[in-house]
C-alpha cells in the first residue's frame, strides 16, 4: 500500500468512525442543546471524511470513491485510532473522548496546513476551523462536568482513567509516518505530544481531574494487533444499506 494512501485513510477513518459514534446521540442526548451540538459535530466529521477519503480514492487509482472506501471495506482494512471506535457508554465518555482527540487534532491540522502536498494543506485548512470549535466545546464541557457535582466529577475521572490507555496510539510513529515526514507532507505524530499534553493538563486542572500517574500505553491498532469487536459491531450498522443493496442510488 502506498504511504500517501495509507496516510489519507488514517485521517479519513478517524473522522468517519468518530463521526458515526457521535451521530449515535442524535435523538438520545441528555438535553436538546447537546443533541443538536453532537449532531452538528458528527456532520462536521463526516464532511471531513468525504475530503480525506475522496483524495485517498484518487491517490489509490483503483476506480473507488469515498463512499466505496467508507462502506465497502471490511473491519481489518480500517486505520482509525482504537479510542474512536469504543462504544459511547455514556455522555461523559463521549465528551472526554472527543476532548482527548480534539486536543491532538487542532495542532495536527495546524501543522498540516503547511504540508508540501497542496491537497493535504487545503483539507487541513478547511477542517481546522471545525476542529477548533470542537476543542473549545469539548474542553468547556469536560470542565463543567468535572467541576460539577461529586457524582459528575467521579464519572469524568472514571472515563478519563478508562480512555487513558488508548491515548498512546495517537503518538506512535511508524514507517508511513516517517515517509510522510521525510516528504514534508506531515510531521511525526509524536511531535504533537508536548502541545497536546499542555492542553490536557490545563483542562484537567480546571476540571478538578487527576491525570493517571502511569504513562499511557499503546493498545495496538494501526501498528499492532487490531481489536475488531467494537468496530465490527459499528460497521454492521453503518454499512447495512450498502451491503444489503449494493450500488443503490437515490
mmCIF file of C-alpha atoms in Angstrom:
data_model
loop_
_atom_site.group_PDB
_atom_site.id
_atom_site.type_symbol
_atom_site.label_atom_id
_atom_site.label_comp_id
_atom_site.label_asym_id
_atom_site.label_seq_id
_atom_site.Cartn_x
_atom_site.Cartn_y
_atom_site.Cartn_z
ATOM 1 C CA UNK A 1 0.000 0.000 0.000
ATOM 2 C CA UNK A 2 1.478 3.355 -0.979
ATOM 3 C CA UNK A 3 2.296 5.566 2.021
ATOM 4 C CA UNK A 4 0.219 8.572 0.964
ATOM 5 C CA UNK A 5 -2.872 6.397 0.511
ATOM 6 C CA UNK A 6 -2.292 4.848 3.940
ATOM 7 C CA UNK A 7 -1.852 8.292 5.490
ATOM 8 C CA UNK A 8 -5.075 9.589 3.929
ATOM 9 C CA UNK A 9 -7.010 6.521 5.073
ATOM 10 C CA UNK A 10 -5.904 7.206 8.642
ATOM 11 C CA UNK A 11 -7.194 10.773 8.518
ATOM 12 C CA UNK A 12 -10.460 9.781 6.865
ATOM 13 C CA UNK A 13 -11.100 6.750 9.045
ATOM 14 C CA UNK A 14 -10.552 8.755 12.231
ATOM 15 C CA UNK A 15 -13.156 11.294 11.137
ATOM 16 C CA UNK A 16 -15.560 8.633 9.854
ATOM 17 C CA UNK A 17 -15.530 6.404 12.925
ATOM 18 C CA UNK A 18 -15.720 9.257 15.428
ATOM 19 C CA UNK A 19 -18.396 10.931 13.341
ATOM 20 C CA UNK A 20 -20.509 7.792 13.313
ATOM 21 C CA UNK A 21 -20.059 7.188 17.034
ATOM 22 C CA UNK A 22 -21.047 10.792 17.768
ATOM 23 C CA UNK A 23 -24.083 10.545 15.485
ATOM 24 C CA UNK A 24 -25.445 7.775 17.712
ATOM 25 C CA UNK A 25 -26.515 10.508 20.156
ATOM 26 C CA UNK A 26 -28.924 12.036 17.626
ATOM 27 C CA UNK A 27 -32.322 11.956 19.310
ATOM 28 C CA UNK A 28 -30.975 10.431 22.535
ATOM 29 C CA UNK A 29 -28.687 13.077 24.095
ATOM 30 C CA UNK A 30 -29.445 14.184 27.680
ATOM 31 C CA UNK A 31 -30.598 17.657 26.595
ATOM 32 C CA UNK A 32 -31.897 19.197 23.366
ATOM 33 C CA UNK A 33 -28.958 21.594 23.115
ATOM 34 C CA UNK A 34 -26.496 18.709 23.441
ATOM 35 C CA UNK A 35 -28.440 16.664 20.902
ATOM 36 C CA UNK A 36 -28.088 19.433 18.324
ATOM 37 C CA UNK A 37 -24.460 20.145 19.192
ATOM 38 C CA UNK A 38 -23.389 16.497 18.955
ATOM 39 C CA UNK A 39 -25.262 16.026 15.693
ATOM 40 C CA UNK A 40 -23.526 19.078 14.222
ATOM 41 C CA UNK A 41 -20.164 17.752 15.384
ATOM 42 C CA UNK A 42 -20.906 14.428 13.696
ATOM 43 C CA UNK A 43 -21.838 16.204 10.469
ATOM 44 C CA UNK A 44 -18.590 18.174 10.558
ATOM 45 C CA UNK A 45 -16.613 14.962 10.936
ATOM 46 C CA UNK A 46 -18.443 13.191 8.116
ATOM 47 C CA UNK A 47 -17.764 16.204 5.897
ATOM 48 C CA UNK A 48 -14.068 15.881 6.697
ATOM 49 C CA UNK A 49 -14.289 12.171 5.922
ATOM 50 C CA UNK A 50 -15.524 12.970 2.429
ATOM 51 C CA UNK A 51 -12.497 15.190 1.802
ATOM 52 C CA UNK A 52 -9.875 12.777 3.120
ATOM 53 C CA UNK A 53 -11.314 9.595 1.626
ATOM 54 C CA UNK A 54 -12.116 11.356 -1.635
ATOM 55 C CA UNK A 55 -8.461 12.259 -2.013
ATOM 56 C CA UNK A 56 -7.431 8.761 -0.897
ATOM 57 C CA UNK A 57 -9.552 7.254 -3.661
ATOM 58 C CA UNK A 58 -7.842 9.476 -6.232
ATOM 59 C CA UNK A 59 -4.389 8.515 -4.972
ATOM 60 C CA UNK A 60 -5.250 4.817 -4.980
ATOM 61 C CA UNK A 61 -6.343 4.968 -8.621
ATOM 62 C CA UNK A 62 -8.493 1.843 -8.324
ATOM 63 C CA UNK A 63 -11.747 3.401 -9.507
ATOM 64 C CA UNK A 64 -13.138 3.562 -5.979
ATOM 65 C CA UNK A 65 -14.939 6.524 -4.438
ATOM 66 C CA UNK A 66 -15.022 7.928 -0.906
ATOM 67 C CA UNK A 67 -18.311 6.059 -0.423
ATOM 68 C CA UNK A 68 -16.691 2.801 -1.533
ATOM 69 C CA UNK A 69 -13.873 3.253 0.958
ATOM 70 C CA UNK A 70 -16.321 4.061 3.742
ATOM 71 C CA UNK A 71 -18.939 1.398 3.107
ATOM 72 C CA UNK A 72 -17.302 -1.473 1.240
ATOM 73 C CA UNK A 73 -14.163 -2.170 3.251
ATOM 74 C CA UNK A 74 -14.028 -4.840 5.947
ATOM 75 C CA UNK A 75 -13.064 -4.211 9.539
ATOM 76 C CA UNK A 76 -9.397 -5.187 9.140
ATOM 77 C CA UNK A 77 -8.940 -2.561 6.418
ATOM 78 C CA UNK A 78 -9.780 0.412 8.652
ATOM 79 C CA UNK A 79 -6.957 2.570 10.021
ATOM 80 C CA UNK A 80 -8.678 4.623 12.720
ATOM 81 C CA UNK A 81 -7.430 5.079 16.260
ATOM 82 C CA UNK A 82 -8.925 2.445 18.537
ATOM 83 C CA UNK A 83 -10.109 5.038 21.049
ATOM 84 C CA UNK A 84 -12.514 6.458 18.486
ATOM 85 C CA UNK A 85 -14.425 3.207 17.999
ATOM 86 C CA UNK A 86 -15.008 2.464 21.693
ATOM 87 C CA UNK A 87 -18.784 2.492 22.386
ATOM 88 C CA UNK A 88 -20.178 5.746 23.763
ATOM 89 C CA UNK A 89 -21.359 4.124 27.008
ATOM 90 C CA UNK A 90 -22.461 7.471 28.445
ATOM 91 C CA UNK A 91 -22.366 11.210 27.749
ATOM 92 C CA UNK A 92 -19.223 11.732 29.817
ATOM 93 C CA UNK A 93 -17.190 9.179 27.879
ATOM 94 C CA UNK A 94 -18.321 10.667 24.575
ATOM 95 C CA UNK A 95 -17.195 14.172 25.559
ATOM 96 C CA UNK A 96 -13.941 13.027 27.163
ATOM 97 C CA UNK A 97 -13.021 11.017 24.067
ATOM 98 C CA UNK A 98 -13.874 13.996 21.875
ATOM 99 C CA UNK A 99 -11.684 16.243 24.003
ATOM 100 C CA UNK A 100 -8.696 13.871 24.011
ATOM 101 C CA UNK A 101 -8.898 13.655 20.221
ATOM 102 C CA UNK A 102 -9.603 17.362 19.648
ATOM 103 C CA UNK A 103 -6.560 18.328 21.715
ATOM 104 C CA UNK A 104 -4.438 16.420 19.191
ATOM 105 C CA UNK A 105 -6.395 17.315 16.090
ATOM 106 C CA UNK A 106 -6.079 21.103 16.406
ATOM 107 C CA UNK A 107 -2.248 21.240 16.454
ATOM 108 C CA UNK A 108 -2.124 18.384 13.938
ATOM 109 C CA UNK A 109 -4.304 20.155 11.392
ATOM 110 C CA UNK A 110 -2.493 23.418 12.092
ATOM 111 C CA UNK A 111 0.781 21.734 11.117
ATOM 112 C CA UNK A 112 -0.769 20.076 8.058
ATOM 113 C CA UNK A 113 -1.703 23.496 6.675
ATOM 114 C CA UNK A 114 1.948 23.872 5.618
ATOM 115 C CA UNK A 115 2.106 20.415 4.014
ATOM 116 C CA UNK A 116 4.148 20.023 0.828
ATOM 117 C CA UNK A 117 1.056 18.322 -0.616
ATOM 118 C CA UNK A 118 -1.342 21.127 -1.634
ATOM 119 C CA UNK A 119 -4.438 18.937 -1.260
ATOM 120 C CA UNK A 120 -3.481 17.883 2.253
ATOM 121 C CA UNK A 121 -2.867 21.525 3.176
ATOM 122 C CA UNK A 122 -6.227 22.539 1.700
ATOM 123 C CA UNK A 123 -8.192 19.834 3.525
ATOM 124 C CA UNK A 124 -6.412 20.656 6.784
ATOM 125 C CA UNK A 125 -7.258 24.347 6.481
ATOM 126 C CA UNK A 126 -10.931 23.577 5.897
ATOM 127 C CA UNK A 127 -11.071 21.076 8.763
ATOM 128 C CA UNK A 128 -9.160 23.199 11.271
ATOM 129 C CA UNK A 129 -11.956 25.746 11.736
ATOM 130 C CA UNK A 130 -14.347 22.986 12.749
ATOM 131 C CA UNK A 131 -11.774 21.197 14.914
ATOM 132 C CA UNK A 132 -11.018 24.422 16.791
ATOM 133 C CA UNK A 133 -14.693 24.828 17.641
ATOM 134 C CA UNK A 134 -14.919 21.159 18.638
ATOM 135 C CA UNK A 135 -11.976 21.584 21.032
ATOM 136 C CA UNK A 136 -13.416 24.718 22.604
ATOM 137 C CA UNK A 137 -16.714 22.994 23.215
ATOM 138 C CA UNK A 138 -15.401 19.624 24.391
ATOM 139 C CA UNK A 139 -12.925 21.271 26.789
ATOM 140 C CA UNK A 140 -15.638 23.521 28.234
ATOM 141 C CA UNK A 141 -17.963 20.556 28.735
ATOM 142 C CA UNK A 142 -15.274 18.409 30.360
ATOM 143 C CA UNK A 143 -14.577 21.277 32.770
ATOM 144 C CA UNK A 144 -18.273 21.771 33.508
ATOM 145 C CA UNK A 145 -18.801 18.079 34.248
ATOM 146 C CA UNK A 146 -15.556 17.609 36.143
ATOM 147 C CA UNK A 147 -16.053 20.709 38.270
ATOM 148 C CA UNK A 148 -19.713 19.917 38.864
ATOM 149 C CA UNK A 149 -21.220 17.618 41.444
ATOM 150 C CA UNK A 150 -19.330 14.914 43.281
ATOM 151 C CA UNK A 151 -21.087 12.344 41.108
ATOM 152 C CA UNK A 152 -20.245 14.039 37.793
ATOM 153 C CA UNK A 153 -16.633 14.508 38.887
ATOM 154 C CA UNK A 154 -16.348 10.813 39.783
ATOM 155 C CA UNK A 155 -17.852 9.803 36.456
ATOM 156 C CA UNK A 156 -15.474 12.015 34.468
ATOM 157 C CA UNK A 157 -12.475 10.752 36.431
ATOM 158 C CA UNK A 158 -13.537 7.171 35.735
ATOM 159 C CA UNK A 159 -13.906 7.776 31.996
ATOM 160 C CA UNK A 160 -10.546 9.563 31.827
ATOM 161 C CA UNK A 161 -8.921 6.592 33.557
ATOM 162 C CA UNK A 162 -10.694 4.218 31.163
ATOM 163 C CA UNK A 163 -9.659 6.037 27.976
ATOM 164 C CA UNK A 164 -6.100 6.852 29.019
ATOM 165 C CA UNK A 165 -4.531 3.538 27.894
ATOM 166 C CA UNK A 166 -5.843 4.158 24.362
ATOM 167 C CA UNK A 167 -4.172 7.545 24.011
ATOM 168 C CA UNK A 168 -0.669 6.218 23.395
ATOM 169 C CA UNK A 169 -1.589 5.053 19.894
ATOM 170 C CA UNK A 170 -2.007 8.668 18.762
ATOM 171 C CA UNK A 171 1.714 9.314 19.162
ATOM 172 C CA UNK A 172 3.178 6.091 17.781
ATOM 173 C CA UNK A 173 5.317 6.778 14.699
ATOM 174 C CA UNK A 174 5.731 4.069 12.077
ATOM 175 C CA UNK A 175 7.235 3.759 8.584
ATOM 176 C CA UNK A 176 4.301 5.550 6.951
ATOM 177 C CA UNK A 177 4.651 8.470 9.346
ATOM 178 C CA UNK A 178 8.374 8.684 8.698
ATOM 179 C CA UNK A 179 7.823 8.650 4.927
ATOM 180 C CA UNK A 180 5.293 11.478 5.232
ATOM 181 C CA UNK A 181 7.693 13.448 7.420
ATOM 182 C CA UNK A 182 10.607 12.928 5.019
ATOM 183 C CA UNK A 183 8.430 14.183 2.145
ATOM 184 C CA UNK A 184 7.313 17.185 4.256
ATOM 185 C CA UNK A 185 3.697 16.101 3.868
ATOM 186 C CA UNK A 186 3.046 15.714 7.605
ATOM 187 C CA UNK A 187 5.045 15.942 10.832
ATOM 188 C CA UNK A 188 5.594 12.916 13.008
ATOM 189 C CA UNK A 189 2.578 12.369 15.289
ATOM 190 C CA UNK A 190 4.944 12.111 18.251
ATOM 191 C CA UNK A 191 5.938 15.742 17.735
ATOM 192 C CA UNK A 192 2.406 16.784 18.713
ATOM 193 C CA UNK A 193 2.643 15.246 22.166
ATOM 194 C CA UNK A 194 4.028 18.282 24.087
ATOM 195 C CA UNK A 195 1.331 20.708 22.941
ATOM 196 C CA UNK A 196 -1.331 18.026 23.413
ATOM 197 C CA UNK A 197 -0.100 17.329 26.941
ATOM 198 C CA UNK A 198 -0.172 21.033 27.826
ATOM 199 C CA UNK A 199 -3.814 21.287 26.740
ATOM 200 C CA UNK A 200 -4.762 18.135 28.634
ATOM 201 C CA UNK A 201 -3.032 19.225 31.813
ATOM 202 C CA UNK A 202 -4.571 22.710 31.771
ATOM 203 C CA UNK A 203 -8.082 21.396 31.181
ATOM 204 C CA UNK A 204 -7.790 18.557 33.702
ATOM 205 C CA UNK A 205 -6.718 21.041 36.370
ATOM 206 C CA UNK A 206 -9.694 23.306 35.641
ATOM 207 C CA UNK A 207 -11.981 20.251 35.697
ATOM 208 C CA UNK A 208 -10.630 19.057 39.066
ATOM 209 C CA UNK A 209 -9.492 15.802 37.457
ATOM 210 C CA UNK A 210 -6.284 13.893 38.098
ATOM 211 C CA UNK A 211 -4.288 12.570 35.179
ATOM 212 C CA UNK A 212 -3.350 8.901 35.613
ATOM 213 C CA UNK A 213 0.105 8.572 37.144
ATOM 214 C CA UNK A 214 1.241 5.846 34.769
ATOM 215 C CA UNK A 215 2.247 6.817 31.264
ATOM 216 C CA UNK A 216 -0.309 5.778 28.678
ATOM 217 C CA UNK A 217 0.254 2.527 26.826
ATOM 218 C CA UNK A 218 -0.110 1.585 23.177
ATOM 219 C CA UNK A 219 -3.213 -0.607 22.867
ATOM 220 C CA UNK A 220 -2.470 -1.944 19.380
ATOM 221 C CA UNK A 221 -4.455 -0.725 16.402
ATOM 222 C CA UNK A 222 -2.970 0.567 13.173
ATOM 223 C CA UNK A 223 0.573 -0.518 14.094
ATOM 224 C CA UNK A 224 -0.319 -3.523 16.200
ATOM 225 C CA UNK A 225 -2.958 -6.192 16.626
ATOM 226 C CA UNK A 226 -6.360 -4.843 15.672
ATOM 227 C CA UNK A 227 -9.243 -5.318 18.118
ATOM 228 C CA UNK A 228 -12.257 -5.791 15.858
ATOM 229 C CA UNK A 229 -15.204 -6.364 18.168
ATOM 230 C CA UNK A 230 -16.295 -2.742 18.684
ATOM 231 C CA UNK A 231 -15.620 -1.630 15.113
ATOM 232 C CA UNK A 232 -17.227 -4.744 13.679
ATOM 233 C CA UNK A 233 -20.477 -4.039 15.516
ATOM 234 C CA UNK A 234 -20.384 -0.407 14.437
ATOM 235 C CA UNK A 235 -19.752 -1.222 10.779
ATOM 236 C CA UNK A 236 -22.621 -3.683 10.781
ATOM 237 C CA UNK A 237 -24.903 -0.723 11.411
ATOM 238 C CA UNK A 238 -23.078 1.854 9.324
ATOM 239 C CA UNK A 239 -22.715 -0.330 6.231
ATOM 240 C CA UNK A 240 -26.006 -2.241 6.311
ATOM 241 C CA UNK A 241 -27.697 -0.325 3.480
ATOM 242 C CA UNK A 242 -24.807 -0.601 1.021
ATOM 243 C CA UNK A 243 -24.224 -4.215 1.959
ATOM 244 C CA UNK A 244 -27.907 -5.087 1.554
ATOM 245 C CA UNK A 245 -28.426 -3.149 -1.688
ATOM 246 C CA UNK A 246 -25.039 -2.911 -3.461
ATOM 247 C CA UNK A 247 -24.785 0.084 -5.779
ATOM 248 C CA UNK A 248 -28.147 1.525 -4.782
ATOM 249 C CA UNK A 249 -28.628 5.208 -5.603
ATOM 250 C CA UNK A 250 -31.431 7.622 -4.817
#
